[in-house]
Amino acid sequence: MDEDLISKKELLDLTGISYGQLYRWKRKQLIPENWFIRKSTFTGQETFFPKERMLGRIQHILSKKDDLSLDELAGKLSDMTSVHKQLLTLEEVRERNIVSPITLERYGQRDRNEDKYSFDQLVHLVAVDLLLGKGELSLEEADLLHRTLSVNLPQFEGKRWELFFARKMGVSFFLQALAPSELVFDEGVRLISRITLEDLTEQLQGKLG
Amino acid sequence: MNETANRTNLKILGNSTSAGGCFLDVKVTGECTFNGDVDCRKLTLMGETKVKGSLVMENMKLTGECSVNGGIEGESIRGQGEIRADSIHVEGIKFTGNLSISGNCDAEDMQISGAVQVGGLLSAETLEISLYGPSRAAEVGGGSIRIKRSLGGALIRPGHSGQLSFAAGLIEGDHVDLQNTAADTVRGGRVVIGSGCEIGTVEYRDFLDIHSNAVVRNQVKV
């Protein structure tokens, strides 16, 4: 399950931004270097981007760029510490529609400390919610996922990780690995989902706004 | 700039070496080798300077040669001579001479008279190169890109005008104005292909002008 890619040309057409803007944002590190994916096509080398993330990021930049300078914006995007320290109450999580009510109902209760959610706990909820929302997970599997993430939290704290969800012969399992990682499975395994911490963080940040 | 460091000025005359470190203003007249990273406010170099680490400064003024093993980061670079580095990331460059960068070179405003060799991406909001020698970059990207052959360059080295060329794989910008450039692909809004160019494919949005003395194999309006 590869991520959808979008070519640079399509991106410019779709968003109406210019080459100048794109390179300016790249210079200001508003768009991470590793999103620029080079691939050879029949017209020569072309640059591609991860579609969803890129479109989201460009929307974000376009909506904020009138209020903030590009440097401030870059600071905001890379400065995760403020978000990491943020604690949200159950009501706030519900109000901002960060995860679906079902996820919140089922998993929200168990790991509340002093009625607030930490950033990591929210990331876990978002992960569970994302996979449940895609219909790739049964509720039992979601239980397992949430438990896996919670138990392993200390081990991965402050590190980048990826989550793999695979199935073989009807048996499903999760793998949590330090990113970037390349895993190879045997033929019978179907990789259903692969999420990186960055994806989750980005999504959560967007919602925390 | 590292704010916590206790900074002093450094002045070097003649031939010397330094371990590097954090300084206020650094002035080198002569030859100097820094055996580590240098972080300073104002950097004035005359002569030959080597930095065996990376260089962070606010303003750099150079007359002579400067080679940096790591990257150069700061506000502005001005002067004449030769700069070698792994990468450059500054706001403005106004330089006469040779710039050879193995990685990426980016600035908001870049004006170069001379030659540039960039191994990676050469990127600037406004890029102006006046060619005095053979130049190349893997990729060029930015807002306004102007690459011109310098008339003076042709005069001071008669018979070598063929060397006043720029070679690139890809050039992308909103306004692209080229002379004596060989590129596989040029993409832009307003594109002017001047004399002596040899371009594989030009993709343009608004406007394309091709000089009668230029070769463009494919042109596509998108």
Short mmCIF file of C-alpha atoms in Angstrom, two decimals:
data_model
loop_
_atom_site.label_atom_id
_atom_site.label_comp_id
_atom_site.label_asym_id
_atom_site.label_seq_id
_atom_site.Cartn_x
_atom_site.Cartn_y
_atom_site.Cartn_z
CA MET A 1 0.00 0.00 0.00
CA ASP A 2 2.02 2.86 -1.34
CA GLU A 3 1.05 6.38 -0.63
CA ASP A 4 -0.53 8.34 -3.49
CA LEU A 5 1.99 10.56 -5.20
CA ILE A 6 1.43 13.76 -7.09
CA SER A 7 3.82 15.22 -9.63
CA LYS A 8 5.09 18.73 -9.27
CA LYS A 9 3.24 19.89 -12.35
CA GLU A 10 -0.09 18.51 -11.15
CA LEU A 11 0.51 20.04 -7.77
CA LEU A 12 1.04 23.50 -9.23
CA ASP A 13 -2.06 23.17 -11.40
CA LEU A 14 -4.17 21.93 -8.54
CA THR A 15 -3.13 24.48 -5.96
CA GLY A 16 -2.39 27.46 -8.21
CA ILE A 17 0.97 28.15 -6.59
CA SER A 18 4.03 29.05 -8.64
CA TYR A 19 7.48 27.52 -8.93
CA GLY A 20 8.84 30.51 -7.06
CA GLN A 21 6.56 29.91 -4.09
CA LEU A 22 7.33 26.22 -4.00
CA TYR A 23 11.08 26.79 -3.98
CA ARG A 24 10.72 29.61 -1.46
CA TRP A 25 8.86 27.31 0.90
CA LYS A 26 11.42 24.63 0.37
CA ARG A 27 14.20 27.07 1.23
CA LYS A 28 12.34 28.13 4.36
CA GLN A 29 11.91 24.46 5.24
CA LEU A 30 8.14 24.69 5.27
CA ILE A 31 8.17 21.59 3.13
CA PRO A 32 10.46 18.83 4.36
CA GLU A 33 13.29 17.75 2.10
CA ASN A 34 12.22 14.12 2.12
CA TRP A 35 8.85 14.93 0.61
CA PHE A 36 10.62 15.71 -2.64
CA ILE A 37 10.66 12.30 -4.24
CA ARG A 38 12.63 11.97 -7.44
CA LYS A 39 11.47 9.44 -9.94
CA SER A 40 12.38 8.87 -13.51
CA THR A 41 9.55 9.08 -15.99
CA PHE A 42 9.58 8.85 -19.74
CA THR A 43 10.15 12.62 -19.90
CA GLY A 44 13.19 12.38 -17.66
CA GLN A 45 13.52 13.02 -13.96
CA GLU A 46 10.42 14.36 -12.26
CA THR A 47 9.71 15.35 -8.71
CA PHE A 48 6.78 13.85 -6.87
CA PHE A 49 5.22 14.54 -3.50
CA PRO A 50 3.11 12.51 -1.11
CA LYS A 51 -0.26 13.77 -2.26
CA GLU A 52 -2.36 13.99 0.88
CA ARG A 53 0.35 15.39 3.10
CA MET A 54 1.53 17.88 0.50
CA LEU A 55 -1.94 19.23 -0.29
CA GLY A 56 -2.66 19.51 3.41
CA ARG A 57 0.58 21.34 4.05
CA ILE A 58 0.02 23.76 1.18
CA GLN A 59 -3.49 24.56 2.36
CA HIS A 60 -2.06 25.17 5.79
CA ILE A 61 0.64 27.50 4.48
CA LEU A 62 -1.74 29.39 2.19
CA SER A 63 -4.23 29.95 4.99
CA LYS A 64 -1.62 31.17 7.45
CA LYS A 65 0.81 33.07 5.27
CA ASP A 66 -1.08 36.36 5.42
CA ASP A 67 -0.96 36.47 9.21
CA LEU A 68 2.51 35.09 9.79
CA SER A 69 5.85 35.60 8.11
CA LEU A 70 7.33 32.52 6.49
CA ASP A 71 10.00 32.29 9.16
CA GLU A 72 7.40 32.33 11.92
CA LEU A 73 5.42 29.73 10.06
CA ALA A 74 8.49 27.52 9.69
CA GLY A 75 9.11 27.92 13.40
CA LYS A 76 5.55 26.89 14.15
CA LEU A 77 5.71 23.85 11.93
CA SER A 78 8.97 22.57 13.33
CA ASP A 79 8.27 23.60 16.89
CA MET A 80 6.45 20.64 18.24
CA THR A 81 7.39 21.15 21.84
CA SER A 82 4.50 23.49 22.51
CA VAL A 83 2.11 20.93 21.13
CA HIS A 84 3.80 18.10 22.98
CA LYS A 85 3.21 19.75 26.29
CA GLN A 86 -0.38 20.51 25.54
CA LEU A 87 -2.96 18.73 27.63
CA LEU A 88 -6.55 18.47 26.59
CA THR A 89 -9.59 17.66 28.62
CA LEU A 90 -12.14 15.12 27.52
CA GLU A 91 -14.56 17.91 26.67
CA GLU A 92 -12.01 19.65 24.47
CA VAL A 93 -11.20 16.46 22.63
CA ARG A 94 -14.88 15.94 22.02
CA GLU A 95 -15.51 19.53 21.07
CA ARG A 96 -12.68 19.78 18.55
CA ASN A 97 -13.72 16.51 17.01
CA ILE A 98 -10.21 15.12 17.23
CA VAL A 99 -11.34 11.52 17.16
CA SER A 100 -14.71 9.98 16.48
CA PRO A 101 -17.09 9.62 19.45
CA ILE A 102 -16.90 5.83 19.25
CA THR A 103 -13.13 5.78 19.64
CA LEU A 104 -13.32 8.31 22.40
CA GLU A 105 -16.00 6.35 24.20
CA ARG A 106 -14.14 3.08 23.99
CA TYR A 107 -10.54 4.09 24.57
CA GLY A 108 -10.81 7.58 25.88
CA GLN A 109 -11.69 6.60 29.41
CA ARG A 110 -8.91 4.24 30.26
CA ASP A 111 -5.85 6.41 29.99
CA ARG A 112 -6.93 9.67 31.39
CA ASN A 113 -4.67 11.11 34.00
CA GLU A 114 -6.18 13.88 36.04
CA ASP A 115 -8.89 14.31 33.46
CA LYS A 116 -6.44 15.41 30.78
CA TYR A 117 -4.93 13.77 27.72
CA SER A 118 -1.27 14.08 26.90
CA PHE A 119 -0.06 14.49 23.34
CA ASP A 120 1.11 10.89 23.13
CA GLN A 121 -2.21 9.60 24.30
CA LEU A 122 -3.93 11.71 21.69
CA VAL A 123 -1.60 10.35 19.02
CA HIS A 124 -2.61 6.83 20.02
CA LEU A 125 -6.26 7.72 19.85
CA VAL A 126 -5.77 9.28 16.42
CA ALA A 127 -3.97 6.15 15.20
CA VAL A 128 -6.76 3.87 16.38
CA ASP A 129 -9.38 6.22 15.03
CA LEU A 130 -7.69 6.48 11.65
CA LEU A 131 -7.55 2.73 11.09
CA LEU A 132 -11.02 2.15 12.46
CA GLY A 133 -12.32 4.91 10.23
CA LYS A 134 -10.82 3.27 7.17
CA GLY A 135 -12.59 0.07 8.10
CA GLU A 136 -9.33 -1.84 8.24
CA LEU A 137 -9.60 -2.76 11.86
CA SER A 138 -12.10 -4.71 13.89
CA LEU A 139 -12.86 -3.48 17.37
CA GLU A 140 -10.87 -6.34 18.95
CA GLU A 141 -7.89 -5.44 16.82
CA ALA A 142 -8.32 -1.82 17.79
CA ASP A 143 -8.13 -2.91 21.43
CA LEU A 144 -4.91 -4.71 20.70
CA LEU A 145 -3.49 -1.73 18.83
CA HIS A 146 -4.30 0.71 21.55
CA ARG A 147 -2.79 -1.56 24.17
CA THR A 148 0.34 -2.10 22.08
CA LEU A 149 0.89 1.60 21.61
CA SER A 150 0.29 2.40 25.26
CA VAL A 151 2.54 -0.35 26.59
CA ASN A 152 5.39 0.58 24.28
CA LEU A 153 5.13 4.30 24.85
CA PRO A 154 8.14 4.59 27.21
CA GLN A 155 10.32 2.71 24.74
CA PHE A 156 9.52 5.02 21.86
CA GLU A 157 9.26 8.25 23.76
CA GLY A 158 10.83 11.12 21.82
CA LYS A 159 11.70 8.85 18.95
CA ARG A 160 10.23 8.55 15.51
CA TRP A 161 8.37 5.37 14.91
CA GLU A 162 6.28 3.64 12.34
CA LEU A 163 3.41 1.30 12.79
CA PHE A 164 2.81 -1.66 10.53
CA PHE A 165 -0.44 -3.54 10.53
CA ALA A 166 -0.38 -6.82 8.66
CA ARG A 167 -2.46 -9.90 8.31
CA LYS A 168 -1.58 -13.44 7.42
CA MET A 169 -4.04 -16.29 7.12
CA GLY A 170 -6.64 -14.29 8.95
CA VAL A 171 -4.34 -13.57 11.86
CA SER A 172 -3.61 -9.90 12.32
CA PHE A 173 -0.65 -8.37 14.07
CA PHE A 174 0.99 -5.03 14.73
CA LEU A 175 4.61 -4.06 14.49
CA GLN A 176 5.99 -0.90 15.93
CA ALA A 177 9.46 -0.01 14.69
CA LEU A 178 11.83 2.90 14.84
CA ALA A 179 11.58 4.98 11.67
CA PRO A 180 12.76 4.92 8.99
CA SER A 181 12.52 1.17 8.65
CA GLU A 182 12.20 -1.18 5.76
CA LEU A 183 10.44 -4.38 6.62
CA VAL A 184 10.18 -7.32 4.32
CA PHE A 185 7.47 -9.91 4.83
CA ASP A 186 7.01 -13.34 3.38
CA GLU A 187 4.61 -13.80 0.52
CA GLY A 188 1.59 -14.76 2.54
CA VAL A 189 1.59 -11.56 4.53
CA ARG A 190 -0.62 -8.70 3.46
CA LEU A 191 0.46 -5.34 4.74
CA ILE A 192 -2.76 -3.52 5.41
CA SER A 193 -1.56 -0.28 6.81
CA ARG A 194 1.58 1.60 7.52
CA ILE A 195 1.53 4.83 9.48
CA THR A 196 4.37 6.98 10.63
CA LEU A 197 4.38 9.09 13.74
CA GLU A 198 4.80 12.16 11.54
CA ASP A 199 1.55 11.47 9.72
CA LEU A 200 -0.27 11.16 12.99
CA THR A 201 1.36 14.20 14.50
CA GLU A 202 0.60 16.24 11.45
CA GLN A 203 -3.01 15.22 11.48
CA LEU A 204 -3.32 15.94 15.15
CA GLN A 205 -1.58 19.28 14.82
CA GLY A 206 -3.97 20.26 12.08
CA LYS A 207 -6.88 19.54 14.33
CA LEU A 208 -5.35 21.25 17.31
CA GLY A 209 -4.76 24.14 14.93
CA MET B 1 24.01 32.16 16.56
CA ASN B 2 24.58 30.49 19.85
CA GLU B 3 23.52 33.13 22.39
CA THR B 4 25.01 31.61 25.50
CA ALA B 5 28.60 31.62 24.39
CA ASN B 6 30.97 34.20 25.77
CA ARG B 7 32.14 35.95 22.66
CA THR B 8 35.18 38.05 21.90
CA ASN B 9 36.66 39.54 18.77
CA LEU B 10 39.35 37.72 16.84
CA LYS B 11 41.88 39.41 14.66
CA ILE B 12 44.48 37.49 12.73
CA LEU B 13 47.32 39.05 10.78
CA GLY B 14 49.74 36.93 8.85
CA ASN B 15 49.83 33.18 8.93
CA SER B 16 48.04 31.39 11.71
CA THR B 17 45.73 28.62 12.82
CA SER B 18 42.84 28.67 15.22
CA ALA B 19 40.70 26.01 16.83
CA GLY B 20 37.53 27.84 15.84
CA GLY B 21 34.67 28.57 18.17
CA CYS B 22 32.26 31.41 18.87
CA PHE B 23 33.36 34.98 18.25
CA LEU B 24 31.94 38.43 17.83
CA ASP B 25 33.80 39.88 14.88
CA VAL B 26 36.47 37.92 13.08
CA LYS B 27 38.99 39.61 10.86
CA VAL B 28 41.62 37.66 8.99
CA THR B 29 44.29 39.33 6.89
CA GLY B 30 46.62 36.73 5.53
CA GLU B 31 46.28 33.01 5.84
CA CYS B 32 44.33 31.22 8.50
CA THR B 33 43.10 27.72 9.11
CA PHE B 34 40.27 27.11 11.56
CA ASN B 35 40.36 23.52 12.78
CA GLY B 36 36.73 23.42 13.80
CA ASP B 37 33.38 25.13 13.47
CA VAL B 38 33.29 28.90 13.39
CA ASP B 39 30.35 30.90 14.65
CA CYS B 40 30.63 34.68 14.50
CA ARG B 41 28.83 37.92 13.82
CA LYS B 42 30.90 39.73 11.28
CA LEU B 43 33.48 37.93 9.24
CA THR B 44 35.99 39.88 7.20
CA LEU B 45 38.46 37.80 5.27
CA MET B 46 41.35 38.92 3.15
CA GLY B 47 43.66 36.31 1.80
CA GLU B 48 43.17 32.61 2.21
CA THR B 49 40.97 31.03 4.85
CA LYS B 50 40.14 27.42 5.53
CA VAL B 51 37.46 26.22 7.89
CA LYS B 52 37.62 22.52 8.72
CA GLY B 53 34.09 22.51 10.02
CA SER B 54 31.01 24.53 9.31
CA LEU B 55 30.68 28.28 9.25
CA VAL B 56 27.86 30.29 10.79
CA MET B 57 27.98 34.07 10.58
CA GLU B 58 25.82 37.09 10.06
CA ASN B 59 27.74 39.03 7.48
CA MET B 60 30.72 37.82 5.54
CA LYS B 61 32.96 39.95 3.41
CA LEU B 62 35.58 38.16 1.45
CA THR B 63 38.50 39.18 -0.68
CA GLY B 64 40.45 36.13 -1.65
CA GLU B 65 39.82 32.46 -1.10
CA CYS B 66 37.69 30.71 1.44
CA SER B 67 37.09 27.00 1.70
CA VAL B 68 34.72 25.45 4.20
CA ASN B 69 34.44 21.70 4.73
CA GLY B 70 30.90 21.90 6.03
CA GLY B 71 28.12 24.31 5.23
CA ILE B 72 27.94 28.09 5.31
CA GLU B 73 24.95 29.64 7.00
CA GLY B 74 24.19 33.28 7.66
CA GLU B 75 22.73 36.53 6.47
CA SER B 76 24.90 37.79 3.67
CA ILE B 77 27.99 37.01 1.67
CA ARG B 78 29.71 39.74 -0.33
CA GLY B 79 33.05 40.07 -1.98
CA GLN B 80 35.25 38.69 -4.65
CA GLY B 81 37.43 35.67 -5.01
CA GLU B 82 36.65 32.03 -4.56
CA ILE B 83 34.37 30.16 -2.18
CA ARG B 84 34.29 26.40 -1.75
CA ALA B 85 31.83 24.77 0.58
CA ASP B 86 29.59 21.80 1.07
CA SER B 87 26.44 23.93 1.09
CA ILE B 88 25.36 27.55 1.37
CA HIS B 89 22.21 28.76 3.08
CA VAL B 90 22.05 32.55 3.40
CA GLU B 91 19.73 35.45 2.72
CA GLY B 92 21.81 37.31 0.18
CA ILE B 93 24.86 36.68 -1.94
CA LYS B 94 26.58 39.32 -4.01
CA PHE B 95 29.77 37.84 -5.25
CA THR B 96 32.30 38.21 -8.01
CA GLY B 97 34.38 35.16 -8.70
CA ASN B 98 34.06 31.44 -8.45
CA LEU B 99 31.59 29.60 -6.25
CA SER B 100 31.90 25.85 -6.01
CA ILE B 101 29.41 24.04 -3.84
CA SER B 102 29.11 20.27 -3.65
CA GLY B 103 25.57 20.25 -2.21
CA ASN B 104 22.76 22.79 -2.31
CA CYS B 105 23.15 26.52 -2.57
CA ASP B 106 20.22 28.69 -1.59
CA ALA B 107 19.64 32.35 -0.95
CA GLU B 108 16.79 34.79 -1.29
CA ASP B 109 18.76 37.16 -3.43
CA MET B 110 21.75 35.96 -5.38
CA GLN B 111 23.90 38.00 -7.74
CA ILE B 112 26.97 36.37 -9.10
CA SER B 113 29.46 37.58 -11.67
CA GLY B 114 31.76 34.74 -12.47
CA ALA B 115 31.31 31.01 -12.44
CA VAL B 116 29.31 28.66 -10.24
CA GLN B 117 29.48 24.91 -9.81
CA VAL B 118 26.66 23.52 -7.72
CA GLY B 119 26.35 19.77 -7.20
CA GLY B 120 22.75 19.92 -5.98
CA LEU B 121 20.02 22.50 -6.14
CA LEU B 122 20.72 26.15 -6.81
CA SER B 123 17.70 28.00 -5.48
CA ALA B 124 16.93 31.69 -5.02
CA GLU B 125 14.05 34.09 -5.16
CA THR B 126 15.99 36.24 -7.58
CA LEU B 127 19.00 34.68 -9.19
CA GLU B 128 21.25 36.63 -11.49
CA ILE B 129 24.35 35.10 -12.93
CA SER B 130 26.66 36.93 -15.24
CA LEU B 131 28.83 34.25 -16.77
CA TYR B 132 32.58 34.67 -16.82
CA GLY B 133 33.41 30.99 -16.97
CA PRO B 134 32.02 27.50 -17.33
CA SER B 135 29.21 26.95 -14.84
CA ARG B 136 26.86 24.17 -13.91
CA ALA B 137 24.19 23.10 -11.46
CA ALA B 138 22.19 19.91 -11.21
CA GLU B 139 18.97 21.85 -10.69
CA VAL B 140 18.02 25.49 -10.59
CA GLY B 141 14.79 26.69 -9.04
CA GLY B 142 13.30 29.95 -7.92
CA GLY B 143 11.20 32.98 -8.65
CA SER B 144 13.16 34.94 -11.19
CA ILE B 145 16.17 33.36 -12.86
CA ARG B 146 18.44 35.28 -15.18
CA ILE B 147 21.55 33.74 -16.62
CA LYS B 148 23.48 36.01 -18.94
CA ARG B 149 26.76 35.78 -20.67
CA SER B 150 28.94 38.63 -19.55
CA LEU B 151 30.18 40.85 -22.32
CA GLY B 152 33.26 41.69 -20.33
CA GLY B 153 33.97 38.00 -19.91
CA ALA B 154 34.11 37.52 -23.64
CA LEU B 155 36.43 40.48 -23.96
CA ILE B 156 38.98 39.48 -21.36
CA ARG B 157 39.30 35.96 -22.72
CA PRO B 158 38.88 36.25 -26.47
CA GLY B 159 38.56 33.00 -28.30
CA HIS B 160 37.15 31.19 -25.27
CA SER B 161 33.62 32.44 -25.57
CA GLY B 162 32.43 28.84 -25.85
CA GLN B 163 33.37 28.35 -22.22
CA LEU B 164 30.95 31.00 -21.06
CA SER B 165 28.15 28.54 -20.67
CA PHE B 166 25.84 27.23 -18.03
CA ALA B 167 24.84 23.58 -17.89
CA ALA B 168 21.91 22.27 -15.86
CA GLY B 169 19.64 19.28 -15.75
CA LEU B 170 16.51 21.17 -14.80
CA ILE B 171 15.66 24.85 -14.53
CA GLU B 172 12.35 25.90 -13.00
CA GLY B 173 11.16 29.41 -12.22
CA ASP B 174 8.35 31.90 -12.64
CA HIS B 175 10.48 34.11 -14.85
CA VAL B 176 13.31 32.39 -16.64
CA ASP B 177 15.67 34.32 -18.86
CA LEU B 178 18.61 32.37 -20.22
CA GLN B 179 21.60 32.81 -22.45
CA ASN B 180 24.30 30.32 -23.38
CA THR B 181 22.63 27.64 -21.34
CA ALA B 182 22.41 23.93 -21.97
CA ALA B 183 19.61 22.24 -20.06
CA ASP B 184 17.52 19.09 -20.38
CA THR B 185 14.33 20.70 -19.15
CA VAL B 186 13.22 24.27 -18.54
CA ARG B 187 9.87 24.95 -16.89
CA GLY B 188 8.39 28.31 -16.09
CA GLY B 189 5.74 30.95 -16.44
CA ARG B 190 7.52 33.45 -18.65
CA VAL B 191 10.44 31.87 -20.42
CA VAL B 192 12.96 33.64 -22.61
CA ILE B 193 15.50 31.43 -24.32
CA GLY B 194 18.29 33.68 -25.54
CA SER B 195 21.16 33.17 -27.90
CA GLY B 196 23.45 30.19 -27.59
CA CYS B 197 21.00 28.02 -25.63
CA GLU B 198 20.48 24.34 -26.15
CA ILE B 199 17.38 23.09 -24.38
CA GLY B 200 15.76 19.66 -24.55
CA THR B 201 12.23 20.53 -23.48
CA VAL B 202 10.68 23.85 -22.58
CA GLU B 203 7.38 23.85 -20.70
CA TYR B 204 5.85 27.29 -20.27
CA ARG B 205 2.61 28.74 -18.99
CA ASP B 206 2.28 32.30 -20.23
CA PHE B 207 4.97 33.32 -22.62
CA LEU B 208 7.86 31.85 -24.55
CA ASP B 209 10.41 33.62 -26.67
CA ILE B 210 13.16 31.74 -28.45
CA HIS B 211 16.10 33.50 -30.00
CA SER B 212 16.88 32.53 -33.57
CA ASN B 213 20.32 31.42 -32.42
CA ALA B 214 18.98 28.94 -29.86
CA VAL B 215 18.04 25.28 -30.14
CA VAL B 216 14.89 24.03 -28.42
CA ARG B 217 13.92 20.46 -29.29
CA ASN B 218 10.47 20.36 -27.70
CA GLN B 219 8.24 23.13 -26.53
CA VAL B 220 5.04 22.53 -24.62
CA LYS B 221 2.49 25.06 -23.43
CA VAL B 222 0.81 23.89 -20.25
#
